[in-house]
PDB file of C-alpha atoms in Angstrom:
ATOM      1  CA  MET I   1      17.390   8.158 -23.739  1.00 35.00           C
ATOM      2  CA  ARG I   2      16.734  12.061 -21.278  1.00 30.00           C
ATOM      3  CA  ARG I   3      13.316  12.557 -21.098  1.00 34.00           C
ATOM      4  CA  VAL I   4      12.125  16.694 -21.047  1.00 31.00           C
ATOM      5  CA  TRP I   5      10.181  18.413 -18.206  1.00 33.00           C
ATOM      6  CA  LYS I   6       8.373  20.846 -17.740  1.00 32.00           C
ATOM      7  CA  ARG I   7       7.797  23.872 -14.569  1.00 28.00           C
ATOM      8  CA  GLN I   8       3.358  22.193 -14.924  1.00 32.00           C
ATOM      9  CA  LEU I   9       2.411  19.164 -13.696  1.00 37.00           C
ATOM     10  CA  ALA I  10       2.497  16.211 -16.010  1.00 36.00           C
ATOM     11  CA  VAL I  11      -0.971  14.879 -15.612  1.00 37.00           C
ATOM     12  CA  VAL I  12      -0.758  11.434 -17.561  1.00 39.00           C
ATOM     13  CA  SER I  13      -4.515  10.077 -19.035  1.00 40.00           C
ATOM     14  CA  LEU I  14      -4.074   6.134 -18.814  1.00 39.00           C
ATOM     15  CA  CYS I  15      -3.974   5.203 -22.318  1.00 38.00           C
ATOM     16  CA  THR I  16      -6.505   1.857 -23.109  1.00 37.00           C
ATOM     17  CA  SER I  17      -9.816   2.093 -22.609  1.00 35.00           C
ATOM     18  CA  LEU I  18     -11.320  -0.101 -20.392  1.00 34.00           C
ATOM     19  CA  ALA I  19     -13.938  -0.472 -21.946  1.00 35.00           C
ATOM     20  CA  THR I  20     -13.356  -3.298 -23.519  1.00 35.00           C
ATOM     21  CA  ALA I  21     -10.579  -4.005 -20.622  1.00 37.00           C
ATOM     22  CA  GLY I  22     -11.793  -7.430 -19.263  1.00 38.00           C
ATOM     23  CA  GLY I  23     -14.849  -7.793 -21.680  1.00 35.00           C
ATOM     24  CA  LEU I  24     -16.118  -4.435 -18.824  1.00 35.00           C
ATOM     25  CA  SER I  25     -19.346  -2.298 -20.314  1.00 36.00           C
ATOM     26  CA  ALA I  26     -18.478   0.546 -21.719  1.00 39.00           C
ATOM     27  CA  LYS I  27     -20.103   2.194 -19.070  1.00 47.00           C
ATOM     28  CA  VAL I  28     -17.572   2.303 -16.789  1.00 44.00           C
ATOM     29  CA  PRO I  29     -16.251   5.015 -15.028  1.00 53.00           C
ATOM     30  CA  HIS I  30     -13.585   6.095 -16.756  1.00 59.00           C
ATOM     31  CA  PRO I  31      -9.714   5.741 -15.472  1.00 56.00           C
ATOM     32  CA  PRO I  32      -7.892   7.515 -13.006  1.00 67.00           C
ATOM     33  CA  ARG I  33      -6.035   9.742 -14.169  1.00 84.00           C
ATOM     34  CA  TYR I  34      -1.905  10.013 -11.944  1.00 93.00           C
ATOM     35  CA  VAL I  35       0.518  13.228 -12.050  1.00 95.00           C
ATOM     36  CA  ASP I  36       4.042  11.837 -12.914  1.00 97.00           C
ATOM     37  CA  LEU I  37       6.458  13.694 -10.497  1.00 98.00           C
ATOM     38  CA  ALA I  38       8.864  10.031 -10.578  1.00 98.00           C
ATOM     39  CA  THR I  39      10.357  11.961 -14.201  1.00 98.00           C
ATOM     40  CA  PRO I  40      10.737  15.178 -12.949  1.00 98.00           C
ATOM     41  CA  PHE I  41      12.696  14.307  -9.977  1.00 98.00           C
ATOM     42  CA  GLU I  42      14.849  12.448 -12.728  1.00 98.00           C
ATOM     43  CA  THR I  43      15.146  15.318 -14.695  1.00 98.00           C
ATOM     44  CA  THR I  44      16.853  17.235 -11.850  1.00 98.00           C
ATOM     45  CA  VAL I  45      18.316  15.121 -10.974  1.00 98.00           C
ATOM     46  CA  THR I  46      20.318  14.924 -14.464  1.00 97.00           C
ATOM     47  CA  GLU I  47      20.836  19.028 -14.360  1.00 97.00           C
ATOM     48  CA  THR I  48      21.900  19.376 -11.072  1.00 97.00           C
ATOM     49  CA  VAL I  49      25.246  17.013 -12.221  1.00 97.00           C
ATOM     50  CA  GLY I  50      28.105  18.799 -10.882  1.00 96.00           C
ATOM     51  CA  GLN I  51      26.833  20.742  -7.632  1.00 97.00           C
ATOM     52  CA  THR I  52      27.082  20.124  -4.622  1.00 97.00           C
ATOM     53  CA  GLU I  53      24.991  18.362  -2.974  1.00 96.00           C
ATOM     54  CA  ALA I  54      23.589  21.157  -0.213  1.00 96.00           C
ATOM     55  CA  MET I  55      22.628  22.971  -3.669  1.00 97.00           C
ATOM     56  CA  ARG I  56      21.506  19.619  -5.827  1.00 97.00           C
ATOM     57  CA  ILE I  57      18.648  19.167  -2.169  1.00 97.00           C
ATOM     58  CA  ALA I  58      17.943  22.438  -2.161  1.00 96.00           C
ATOM     59  CA  THR I  59      17.088  22.662  -6.000  1.00 97.00           C
ATOM     60  CA  ILE I  60      15.307  18.764  -5.884  1.00 97.00           C
ATOM     61  CA  ARG I  61      12.886  20.018  -2.343  1.00 95.00           C
ATOM     62  CA  ALA I  62      12.379  22.773  -4.456  1.00 95.00           C
ATOM     63  CA  ARG I  63      10.813  22.231  -7.545  1.00 96.00           C
ATOM     64  CA  MET I  64       9.286  19.136  -6.110  1.00 97.00           C
ATOM     65  CA  ASN I  65       7.201  20.885  -3.404  1.00 94.00           C
ATOM     66  CA  ALA I  66       6.782  22.900  -5.932  1.00 95.00           C
ATOM     67  CA  LEU I  67       4.546  20.930  -7.532  1.00 95.00           C
ATOM     68  CA  LEU I  68       2.892  18.691  -4.812  1.00 95.00           C
ATOM     69  CA  PRO I  69       3.591  21.371  -2.000  1.00 94.00           C
ATOM     70  CA  GLY I  70       4.719  18.542   1.301  1.00 93.00           C
ATOM     71  CA  ILE I  71       5.357  15.930  -1.206  1.00 95.00           C
ATOM     72  CA  TYR I  72       8.892  16.076   0.761  1.00 95.00           C
ATOM     73  CA  PRO I  73       9.011  17.374   4.434  1.00 90.00           C
ATOM     74  CA  ASP I  74      11.258  19.278   5.827  1.00 89.00           C
ATOM     75  CA  GLY I  75      13.944  18.778   8.127  1.00 93.00           C
ATOM     76  CA  ALA I  76      17.538  17.191   8.295  1.00 95.00           C
ATOM     77  CA  GLY I  77      15.974  13.577   8.191  1.00 96.00           C
ATOM     78  CA  THR I  78      14.370  13.880   4.387  1.00 96.00           C
ATOM     79  CA  ASP I  79      18.543  16.530   3.969  1.00 96.00           C
ATOM     80  CA  LYS I  80      19.218  13.065   3.763  1.00 97.00           C
ATOM     81  CA  ARG I  81      17.354  10.489   2.796  1.00 98.00           C
ATOM     82  CA  ILE I  82      17.651  13.103  -1.203  1.00 98.00           C
ATOM     83  CA  ALA I  83      20.945  13.037  -0.649  1.00 98.00           C
ATOM     84  CA  SER I  84      21.660   9.105  -0.687  1.00 98.00           C
ATOM     85  CA  ALA I  85      18.634   8.273  -3.534  1.00 98.00           C
ATOM     86  CA  VAL I  86      20.550  10.972  -5.064  1.00 98.00           C
ATOM     87  CA  ARG I  87      23.960   9.136  -5.652  1.00 97.00           C
ATOM     88  CA  GLN I  88      22.470   5.944  -5.297  1.00 97.00           C
ATOM     89  CA  PHE I  89      20.281   7.541  -8.089  1.00 98.00           C
ATOM     90  CA  PRO I  90      22.372   6.085 -11.364  1.00 97.00           C
ATOM     91  CA  ALA I  91      21.952   2.498 -10.184  1.00 97.00           C
ATOM     92  CA  ASP I  92      18.704   2.532  -9.766  1.00 97.00           C
ATOM     93  CA  ARG I  93      17.765   4.703 -13.125  1.00 98.00           C
ATOM     94  CA  PRO I  94      17.281   1.507 -15.926  1.00 98.00           C
ATOM     95  CA  GLY I  95      14.525   0.111 -12.939  1.00 97.00           C
ATOM     96  CA  TYR I  96      13.281   3.600 -12.214  1.00 98.00           C
ATOM     97  CA  ASP I  97      13.024   4.535 -15.680  1.00 98.00           C
ATOM     98  CA  ARG I  98      10.976   0.733 -16.212  1.00 97.00           C
ATOM     99  CA  VAL I  99       8.293   1.367 -13.740  1.00 97.00           C
ATOM    100  CA  ILE I 100       7.800   5.556 -15.237  1.00 97.00           C
ATOM    101  CA  ALA I 101       6.999   3.463 -18.085  1.00 96.00           C
ATOM    102  CA  ALA I 102       4.516   0.410 -17.392  1.00 95.00           C
ATOM    103  CA  PHE I 103       3.168   2.224 -14.712  1.00 96.00           C
ATOM    104  CA  PRO I 104       0.263   3.362 -17.503  1.00 93.00           C
ATOM    105  CA  MET I 105      -0.425  -0.212 -17.984  1.00 92.00           C
ATOM    106  CA  ALA I 106      -0.255  -2.082 -14.960  1.00 94.00           C
ATOM    107  CA  LEU I 107      -2.699   0.820 -13.332  1.00 94.00           C
ATOM    108  CA  ASN I 108      -5.361   0.403 -15.913  1.00 92.00           C
ATOM    109  CA  GLY I 109      -5.017  -3.712 -15.929  1.00 93.00           C
ATOM    110  CA  ALA I 110      -5.843  -3.515 -11.645  1.00 95.00           C
ATOM    111  CA  ILE I 111      -8.009  -0.965 -12.225  1.00 94.00           C
ATOM    112  CA  GLY I 112     -10.515  -2.648 -15.071  1.00 93.00           C
ATOM    113  CA  ARG I 113      -9.833  -5.867 -13.050  1.00 94.00           C
ATOM    114  CA  PHE I 114     -10.613  -4.047  -9.561  1.00 96.00           C
ATOM    115  CA  ARG I 115     -14.300  -3.013 -11.774  1.00 95.00           C
ATOM    116  CA  GLN I 116     -14.604  -6.790 -12.229  1.00 95.00           C
ATOM    117  CA  VAL I 117     -15.319  -7.121  -8.574  1.00 97.00           C
ATOM    118  CA  PHE I 118     -16.492  -3.331  -7.366  1.00 96.00           C
ATOM    119  CA  PRO I 119     -17.589  -2.696 -10.498  1.00 95.00           C
ATOM    120  CA  ASP I 120     -18.415   1.373  -9.242  1.00 91.00           C
ATOM    121  CA  PHE I 121     -15.126   1.986  -8.097  1.00 92.00           C
ATOM    122  CA  ALA I 122     -13.858   5.521  -8.754  1.00 89.00           C
ATOM    123  CA  ALA I 123     -10.154   6.562  -7.335  1.00 87.00           C
ATOM    124  CA  PRO I 124     -11.689   8.846  -4.384  1.00 88.00           C
ATOM    125  CA  LEU I 125      -7.733  10.338  -4.600  1.00 90.00           C
ATOM    126  CA  PRO I 126      -5.784  11.780  -7.381  1.00 92.00           C
ATOM    127  CA  ILE I 127      -3.386   9.724  -8.061  1.00 95.00           C
ATOM    128  CA  TYR I 128       0.762  10.335  -7.695  1.00 96.00           C
ATOM    129  CA  LEU I 129       4.075   8.724  -9.137  1.00 98.00           C
ATOM    130  CA  TYR I 130       6.971   9.676  -7.300  1.00 98.00           C
ATOM    131  CA  HIS I 131      10.206   9.281  -5.995  1.00 98.00           C
ATOM    132  CA  SER I 132      10.173   7.927  -2.439  1.00 98.00           C
ATOM    133  CA  LEU I 133      13.382   8.983  -1.083  1.00 97.00           C
ATOM    134  CA  GLY I 134      12.918   4.832  -0.115  1.00 96.00           C
ATOM    135  CA  GLN I 135      10.198   5.283   1.949  1.00 94.00           C
ATOM    136  CA  ARG I 136       6.821   3.633   0.638  1.00 94.00           C
ATOM    137  CA  ASP I 137       5.642   1.383  -2.266  1.00 95.00           C
ATOM    138  CA  GLY I 138       2.359   2.236  -2.390  1.00 94.00           C
ATOM    139  CA  GLY I 139       0.016   4.494   0.677  1.00 91.00           C
ATOM    140  CA  SER I 140      -1.982   6.899   0.538  1.00 88.00           C
ATOM    141  CA  ASP I 141      -1.334   9.967   3.127  1.00 87.00           C
ATOM    142  CA  TYR I 142      -1.953  13.491   4.571  1.00 80.00           C
ATOM    143  CA  LEU I 143       0.014  16.023   3.182  1.00 86.00           C
ATOM    144  CA  GLN I 144       0.123  18.718   6.241  1.00 72.00           C
ATOM    145  CA  LEU I 145       1.673  21.266   3.714  1.00 67.00           C
ATOM    146  CA  GLY I 146      -0.486  20.834   0.763  1.00 65.00           C
ATOM    147  CA  LYS I 147      -3.489  20.316   3.404  1.00 76.00           C
ATOM    148  CA  ARG I 148      -4.199  17.496   0.538  1.00 84.00           C
ATOM    149  CA  HIS I 149      -5.687  13.753   1.386  1.00 90.00           C
ATOM    150  CA  VAL I 150      -3.513  11.605  -1.549  1.00 93.00           C
ATOM    151  CA  MET I 151      -2.402   8.556  -2.839  1.00 94.00           C
ATOM    152  CA  LEU I 152       0.871   7.569  -3.406  1.00 96.00           C
ATOM    153  CA  PHE I 153       2.978   5.134  -5.291  1.00 97.00           C
ATOM    154  CA  GLY I 154       6.689   5.306  -4.910  1.00 97.00           C
ATOM    155  CA  ALA I 155       8.211   4.240  -8.783  1.00 98.00           C
ATOM    156  CA  ASP I 156      11.546   3.791  -6.711  1.00 98.00           C
ATOM    157  CA  MET I 157      10.071   1.197  -4.523  1.00 97.00           C
ATOM    158  CA  ILE I 158       8.154  -0.536  -6.848  1.00 97.00           C
ATOM    159  CA  ALA I 159      11.655  -0.859  -8.348  1.00 97.00           C
ATOM    160  CA  LYS I 160      12.316  -2.849  -6.107  1.00 95.00           C
ATOM    161  CA  TYR I 161      10.103  -4.877  -5.222  1.00 94.00           C
ATOM    162  CA  HIS I 162       7.317  -5.037  -8.285  1.00 95.00           C
ATOM    163  CA  SER I 163       9.047  -4.933 -10.773  1.00 90.00           C
ATOM    164  CA  ASP I 164       7.643  -8.530 -12.115  1.00 93.00           C
ATOM    165  CA  ASP I 165       4.262  -9.885 -11.661  1.00 94.00           C
ATOM    166  CA  SER I 166       3.218  -8.684  -8.743  1.00 95.00           C
ATOM    167  CA  PHE I 167       3.175  -5.343  -9.977  1.00 96.00           C
ATOM    168  CA  GLU I 168      -0.676  -5.604 -11.268  1.00 95.00           C
ATOM    169  CA  PRO I 169      -2.152  -7.446  -8.398  1.00 96.00           C
ATOM    170  CA  PHE I 170      -0.253  -4.875  -5.744  1.00 97.00           C
ATOM    171  CA  LEU I 171      -1.548  -2.497  -7.125  1.00 97.00           C
ATOM    172  CA  ILE I 172      -5.153  -4.351  -6.711  1.00 97.00           C
ATOM    173  CA  HIS I 173      -3.527  -4.181  -2.935  1.00 97.00           C
ATOM    174  CA  GLU I 174      -3.198  -0.950  -2.889  1.00 96.00           C
ATOM    175  CA  ILE I 175      -6.680  -0.370  -4.758  1.00 95.00           C
ATOM    176  CA  PHE I 176      -8.548  -1.654  -2.471  1.00 97.00           C
ATOM    177  CA  HIS I 177      -7.608  -0.434   0.579  1.00 96.00           C
ATOM    178  CA  LEU I 178      -9.053   2.614  -1.458  1.00 94.00           C
ATOM    179  CA  GLU I 179     -12.596   1.124  -1.990  1.00 95.00           C
ATOM    180  CA  HIS I 180     -12.795   0.029   1.646  1.00 96.00           C
ATOM    181  CA  ALA I 181     -12.258   3.255   3.208  1.00 93.00           C
ATOM    182  CA  ARG I 182     -15.352   4.150   1.679  1.00 92.00           C
ATOM    183  CA  HIS I 183     -16.953   1.491   4.244  1.00 94.00           C
ATOM    184  CA  PHE I 184     -14.388   0.824   7.109  1.00 95.00           C
ATOM    185  CA  ALA I 185     -11.922   4.510   8.793  1.00 93.00           C
ATOM    186  CA  ASP I 186      -9.451   3.709  10.719  1.00 90.00           C
ATOM    187  CA  CYS I 187      -8.821   2.861  13.868  1.00 91.00           C
ATOM    188  CA  ASP I 188      -5.755   2.331  16.123  1.00 90.00           C
ATOM    189  CA  GLN I 189      -6.470  -1.267  17.797  1.00 94.00           C
ATOM    190  CA  LEU I 190      -3.976  -3.426  16.789  1.00 95.00           C
ATOM    191  CA  TRP I 191      -6.999  -5.817  14.278  1.00 96.00           C
ATOM    192  CA  CYS I 192      -8.120  -2.521  12.131  1.00 96.00           C
ATOM    193  CA  THR I 193      -4.149  -2.402  10.857  1.00 95.00           C
ATOM    194  CA  VAL I 194      -4.581  -6.540  10.389  1.00 97.00           C
ATOM    195  CA  TRP I 195      -8.306  -6.447   9.272  1.00 98.00           C
ATOM    196  CA  GLN I 196      -7.141  -3.970   6.632  1.00 97.00           C
ATOM    197  CA  GLU I 197      -4.415  -5.096   5.536  1.00 97.00           C
ATOM    198  CA  GLY I 198      -5.583  -9.157   5.386  1.00 98.00           C
ATOM    199  CA  LEU I 199      -8.732  -8.063   3.050  1.00 98.00           C
ATOM    200  CA  ALA I 200      -6.848  -6.415   1.115  1.00 98.00           C
ATOM    201  CA  VAL I 201      -4.550  -9.043   0.579  1.00 98.00           C
ATOM    202  CA  ASN I 202      -7.500 -10.969   0.031  1.00 98.00           C
ATOM    203  CA  ALA I 203      -9.187  -8.825  -2.440  1.00 98.00           C
ATOM    204  CA  THR I 204      -6.131  -9.420  -4.639  1.00 98.00           C
ATOM    205  CA  ALA I 205      -6.531 -13.158  -3.755  1.00 97.00           C
ATOM    206  CA  THR I 206     -10.171 -13.380  -5.633  1.00 97.00           C
ATOM    207  CA  MET I 207      -9.218 -11.042  -8.028  1.00 97.00           C
ATOM    208  CA  MET I 208      -6.424 -13.265  -8.906  1.00 96.00           C
ATOM    209  CA  PRO I 209      -7.120 -16.540  -8.129  1.00 95.00           C
ATOM    210  CA  HIS I 210      -3.787 -18.795  -8.631  1.00 95.00           C
ATOM    211  CA  ALA I 211      -1.706 -15.867  -7.402  1.00 96.00           C
ATOM    212  CA  THR I 212       1.419 -16.732  -5.982  1.00 97.00           C
ATOM    213  CA  ASP I 213       2.514 -16.185  -3.013  1.00 97.00           C
ATOM    214  CA  HIS I 214       4.347 -13.053  -4.149  1.00 96.00           C
ATOM    215  CA  GLN I 215       1.960 -11.539  -5.609  1.00 97.00           C
ATOM    216  CA  LEU I 216       0.001 -11.682  -2.666  1.00 97.00           C
ATOM    217  CA  LEU I 217       2.736  -9.489  -1.020  1.00 96.00           C
ATOM    218  CA  LEU I 218       3.290 -12.696   1.327  1.00 96.00           C
ATOM    219  CA  ASP I 219       7.209 -12.649   0.734  1.00 94.00           C
ATOM    220  CA  ILE I 220       8.313  -8.794   1.779  1.00 90.00           C
ATOM    221  CA  PRO I 221      11.245  -8.658   3.191  1.00 89.00           C
ATOM    222  CA  THR I 222      10.880 -12.763   3.222  1.00 91.00           C
ATOM    223  CA  PRO I 223       9.111 -15.482   2.563  1.00 94.00           C
ATOM    224  CA  VAL I 224       6.221 -15.131   5.354  1.00 95.00           C
ATOM    225  CA  ARG I 225       3.777 -19.202   4.850  1.00 95.00           C
ATOM    226  CA  ALA I 226       6.206 -21.491   5.890  1.00 95.00           C
ATOM    227  CA  PRO I 227       7.581 -20.146   9.198  1.00 94.00           C
ATOM    228  CA  MET I 228       3.547 -18.935   9.970  1.00 95.00           C
ATOM    229  CA  GLU I 229       2.450 -22.718   9.120  1.00 94.00           C
ATOM    230  CA  ALA I 230       5.106 -24.232  11.918  1.00 94.00           C
ATOM    231  CA  ARG I 231       4.532 -21.245  14.724  1.00 95.00           C
ATOM    232  CA  TRP I 232       1.016 -20.457  13.213  1.00 96.00           C
ATOM    233  CA  THR I 233      -0.394 -21.110  17.674  1.00 96.00           C
ATOM    234  CA  ASP I 234       2.199 -18.425  18.217  1.00 95.00           C
ATOM    235  CA  ALA I 235       0.884 -16.042  15.853  1.00 96.00           C
ATOM    236  CA  LEU I 236      -3.078 -15.827  16.397  1.00 97.00           C
ATOM    237  CA  CYS I 237      -2.111 -15.640  20.708  1.00 96.00           C
ATOM    238  CA  PHE I 238      -0.441 -12.730  19.767  1.00 95.00           C
ATOM    239  CA  VAL I 239      -2.942 -11.292  17.623  1.00 96.00           C
ATOM    240  CA  ALA I 240      -5.798 -12.546  20.289  1.00 96.00           C
ATOM    241  CA  ALA I 241      -3.913 -10.708  23.097  1.00 95.00           C
ATOM    242  CA  HIS I 242      -3.197  -7.478  21.289  1.00 95.00           C
ATOM    243  CA  PHE I 243      -7.064  -7.859  19.326  1.00 96.00           C
ATOM    244  CA  ASP I 244      -7.752  -4.510  21.492  1.00 95.00           C
ATOM    245  CA  ASP I 245      -4.270  -2.685  21.484  1.00 93.00           C
ATOM    246  CA  THR I 246      -3.510   0.615  20.504  1.00 90.00           C
ATOM    247  CA  ASP I 247       0.282   0.735  20.883  1.00 80.00           C
ATOM    248  CA  SER I 248       1.928   0.980  18.275  1.00 86.00           C
ATOM    249  CA  ALA I 249       5.312  -1.084  19.476  1.00 88.00           C
ATOM    250  CA  ALA I 250       2.007  -4.101  18.872  1.00 88.00           C
ATOM    251  CA  THR I 251       0.921  -3.396  14.774  1.00 89.00           C
ATOM    252  CA  ALA I 252       4.532  -2.881  14.408  1.00 89.00           C
ATOM    253  CA  SER I 253       5.914  -6.402  15.433  1.00 89.00           C
ATOM    254  CA  ALA I 254       3.014  -7.336  13.230  1.00 90.00           C
ATOM    255  CA  LEU I 255       2.650  -5.420  10.533  1.00 90.00           C
ATOM    256  CA  GLN I 256       5.863  -3.877   9.230  1.00 87.00           C
ATOM    257  CA  MET I 257       9.453  -4.713   8.215  1.00 85.00           C
ATOM    258  CA  GLY I 258      12.015  -4.599  11.424  1.00 82.00           C
ATOM    259  CA  GLY I 259       8.886  -4.800  13.656  1.00 83.00           C
ATOM    260  CA  LYS I 260      10.400  -6.962  16.268  1.00 87.00           C
ATOM    261  CA  PRO I 261       7.737  -9.599  15.737  1.00 91.00           C
ATOM    262  CA  PRO I 262       8.128 -12.292  18.729  1.00 88.00           C
ATOM    263  CA  ASP I 263      10.842 -15.120  18.208  1.00 83.00           C
ATOM    264  CA  GLY I 264      10.523 -17.245  15.191  1.00 84.00           C
ATOM    265  CA  LEU I 265       7.914 -14.909  13.651  1.00 92.00           C
ATOM    266  CA  PRO I 266       8.566 -13.231   9.984  1.00 93.00           C
ATOM    267  CA  ASP I 267       8.234  -9.570   9.439  1.00 93.00           C
ATOM    268  CA  ARG I 268       4.603  -8.556   8.900  1.00 94.00           C
ATOM    269  CA  PHE I 269       3.358 -12.000   9.736  1.00 95.00           C
ATOM    270  CA  GLY I 270       0.102  -9.723  10.405  1.00 96.00           C
ATOM    271  CA  TYR I 271      -0.297  -9.652   6.339  1.00 97.00           C
ATOM    272  CA  TYR I 272      -0.926 -13.977   6.987  1.00 97.00           C
ATOM    273  CA  VAL I 273      -3.249 -13.895   9.881  1.00 97.00           C
ATOM    274  CA  GLY I 274      -5.452 -11.047   8.264  1.00 97.00           C
ATOM    275  CA  PHE I 275      -5.088 -13.378   5.153  1.00 98.00           C
ATOM    276  CA  ARG I 276      -6.580 -16.320   7.127  1.00 97.00           C
ATOM    277  CA  LEU I 277      -8.760 -14.640   8.901  1.00 97.00           C
ATOM    278  CA  ALA I 278     -10.694 -13.037   6.311  1.00 97.00           C
ATOM    279  CA  GLN I 279     -10.762 -16.558   4.738  1.00 97.00           C
ATOM    280  CA  ALA I 280     -12.024 -18.063   7.648  1.00 97.00           C
ATOM    281  CA  THR I 281     -15.486 -15.995   7.815  1.00 97.00           C
ATOM    282  CA  GLY I 282     -16.669 -17.761   4.660  1.00 96.00           C
ATOM    283  CA  LEU I 283     -18.205 -13.338   3.478  1.00 97.00           C
ATOM    284  CA  LYS I 284     -16.509 -12.914  -0.248  1.00 97.00           C
ATOM    285  CA  ILE I 285     -15.113 -10.019  -0.395  1.00 98.00           C
ATOM    286  CA  THR I 286     -17.758  -7.447  -1.321  1.00 97.00           C
ATOM    287  CA  GLN I 287     -19.659  -8.198   1.923  1.00 98.00           C
ATOM    288  CA  LEU I 288     -16.437  -7.877   3.742  1.00 98.00           C
ATOM    289  CA  SER I 289     -15.396  -4.231   2.553  1.00 97.00           C
ATOM    290  CA  ARG I 290     -18.824  -3.202   3.649  1.00 97.00           C
ATOM    291  CA  LEU I 291     -18.395  -3.296   6.971  1.00 97.00           C
ATOM    292  CA  GLY I 292     -17.756  -0.895   9.011  1.00 96.00           C
ATOM    293  CA  ASN I 293     -15.480  -0.947  12.749  1.00 95.00           C
ATOM    294  CA  MET I 294     -18.195  -2.349  14.711  1.00 94.00           C
ATOM    295  CA  ASP I 295     -19.817  -4.976  12.690  1.00 96.00           C
ATOM    296  CA  ALA I 296     -15.729  -5.138  10.978  1.00 97.00           C
ATOM    297  CA  ARG I 297     -14.586  -5.725  14.848  1.00 96.00           C
ATOM    298  CA  THR I 298     -17.327  -8.590  15.481  1.00 96.00           C
ATOM    299  CA  VAL I 299     -16.853 -10.609  12.557  1.00 97.00           C
ATOM    300  CA  ALA I 300     -13.389 -10.269  12.581  1.00 97.00           C
ATOM    301  CA  ARG I 301     -13.120 -11.458  16.792  1.00 97.00           C
ATOM    302  CA  ASP I 302     -15.017 -14.552  15.165  1.00 96.00           C
ATOM    303  CA  GLY I 303     -13.082 -15.577  12.274  1.00 97.00           C
ATOM    304  CA  LEU I 304     -10.238 -15.479  14.726  1.00 97.00           C
ATOM    305  CA  VAL I 305     -12.045 -17.543  16.720  1.00 97.00           C
ATOM    306  CA  LYS I 306     -12.516 -20.249  14.479  1.00 97.00           C
ATOM    307  CA  LEU I 307      -9.117 -19.694  13.788  1.00 97.00           C
ATOM    308  CA  MET I 308      -7.960 -20.816  17.325  1.00 97.00           C
ATOM    309  CA  HIS I 309     -10.160 -23.398  17.742  1.00 97.00           C
ATOM    310  CA  ASP I 310      -9.223 -24.952  14.625  1.00 97.00           C
ATOM    311  CA  ALA I 311      -5.765 -24.556  15.667  1.00 96.00           C
ATOM    312  CA  HIS I 312      -6.113 -26.075  19.183  1.00 96.00           C
ATOM    313  CA  ALA I 313      -4.416 -22.801  20.585  1.00 95.00           C
ATOM    314  CA  GLY I 314      -4.619 -22.736  24.266  1.00 91.00           C
ATOM    315  CA  CYS I 315      -4.448 -18.657  25.237  1.00 94.00           C
ATOM    316  CA  ALA I 316      -7.696 -16.696  26.210  1.00 95.00           C
ATOM    317  CA  VAL I 317      -9.937 -15.228  23.206  1.00 94.00           C
ATOM    318  CA  PRO I 318     -10.271 -11.775  22.501  1.00 94.00           C
ATOM    319  CA  PRO I 319     -13.559  -9.926  24.530  1.00 91.00           C
ATOM    320  CA  ASN I 320     -16.851  -9.503  22.931  1.00 87.00           C
ATOM    321  CA  ALA I 321     -16.842  -5.465  23.152  1.00 73.00           C
ATOM    322  CA  SER I 322     -13.887  -3.057  22.527  1.00 64.00           C
ATOM    323  CA  PRO I 323     -12.791  -1.653  25.134  1.00 55.00           C
ATOM    324  CA  THR I 324     -11.999   1.572  23.769  1.00 47.00           C
ATOM    325  CA  ARG I 325     -13.419   2.919  19.457  1.00 47.00           C
ATOM    326  CA  ARG I 326     -10.841   5.179  19.228  1.00 43.00           C
ATOM    327  CA  LEU I 327     -10.148   6.232  16.027  1.00 41.00           C
ATOM    328  CA  ARG I 328      -6.962   8.071  14.323  1.00 41.00           C
ATOM    329  CA  ALA I 329      -7.483  11.768  13.411  1.00 33.00           C
TER     330      ALA I 329
END
């Protein structure tokens, strides 16, 4: 069914009160609102059928940037991604529409479950649902043009990876990053990102004790656990050797899809190492989430050393003190 789009931002309030979700008190913070930019994208694609590709790209860019400046940056790369998304949209539309329809309830459920562990949580950033042009399922970003720090959820990539029982767990994972950022600042070293992602996986496992690896996001793009167990000491030694590296190649190797991990290790293996590392600390997720960077490095290193000892890994452990504490701008 075609959606009617108006030019103003469609700010959507979550429809279910958290006062009755999970037995929570009526005094919990109000559920977050989010801005639906996914529907305007769809409407614009529909309205521009029959136009040239260049005209459709220009119209989509202009309309979406009017709603959120900087959402689609200038450049040939963005133009190519818009063109690809438009060509693919008829096939993607059913899944995309399901995400738009399911998002309010899924976000509401995730926030409700999250507040059972972090009762004072309130989203510190505005939340947007949009078409990410194949770039992200979720994450925060700083939009240079609009000078705004925002939380972005990509309906197109959610449809690809989370249109099942992993939808709510995925949202918990991303919500945890917002909570964690209250105490822990982004930093350049490999251990920082392994720590951040590992704690997010651990947070989901804490809030959903029977979660599958799929729900914990440990099978994107392929299952991680089995190949990790087969090469466990190799993975630990890689993280130990690059613990304080600020080289983006090391981070990509451990945490990104297509990041060229060491032979035999799966894409995004750093998520699993971080998860196991968080568990090895013996601390609760509420304790781990409140550690500042210096304390977190000590705890992360000690957890890694324990894992290495238990695995009889014959490689050098990271130094006690970090040689650099350069933070990302």
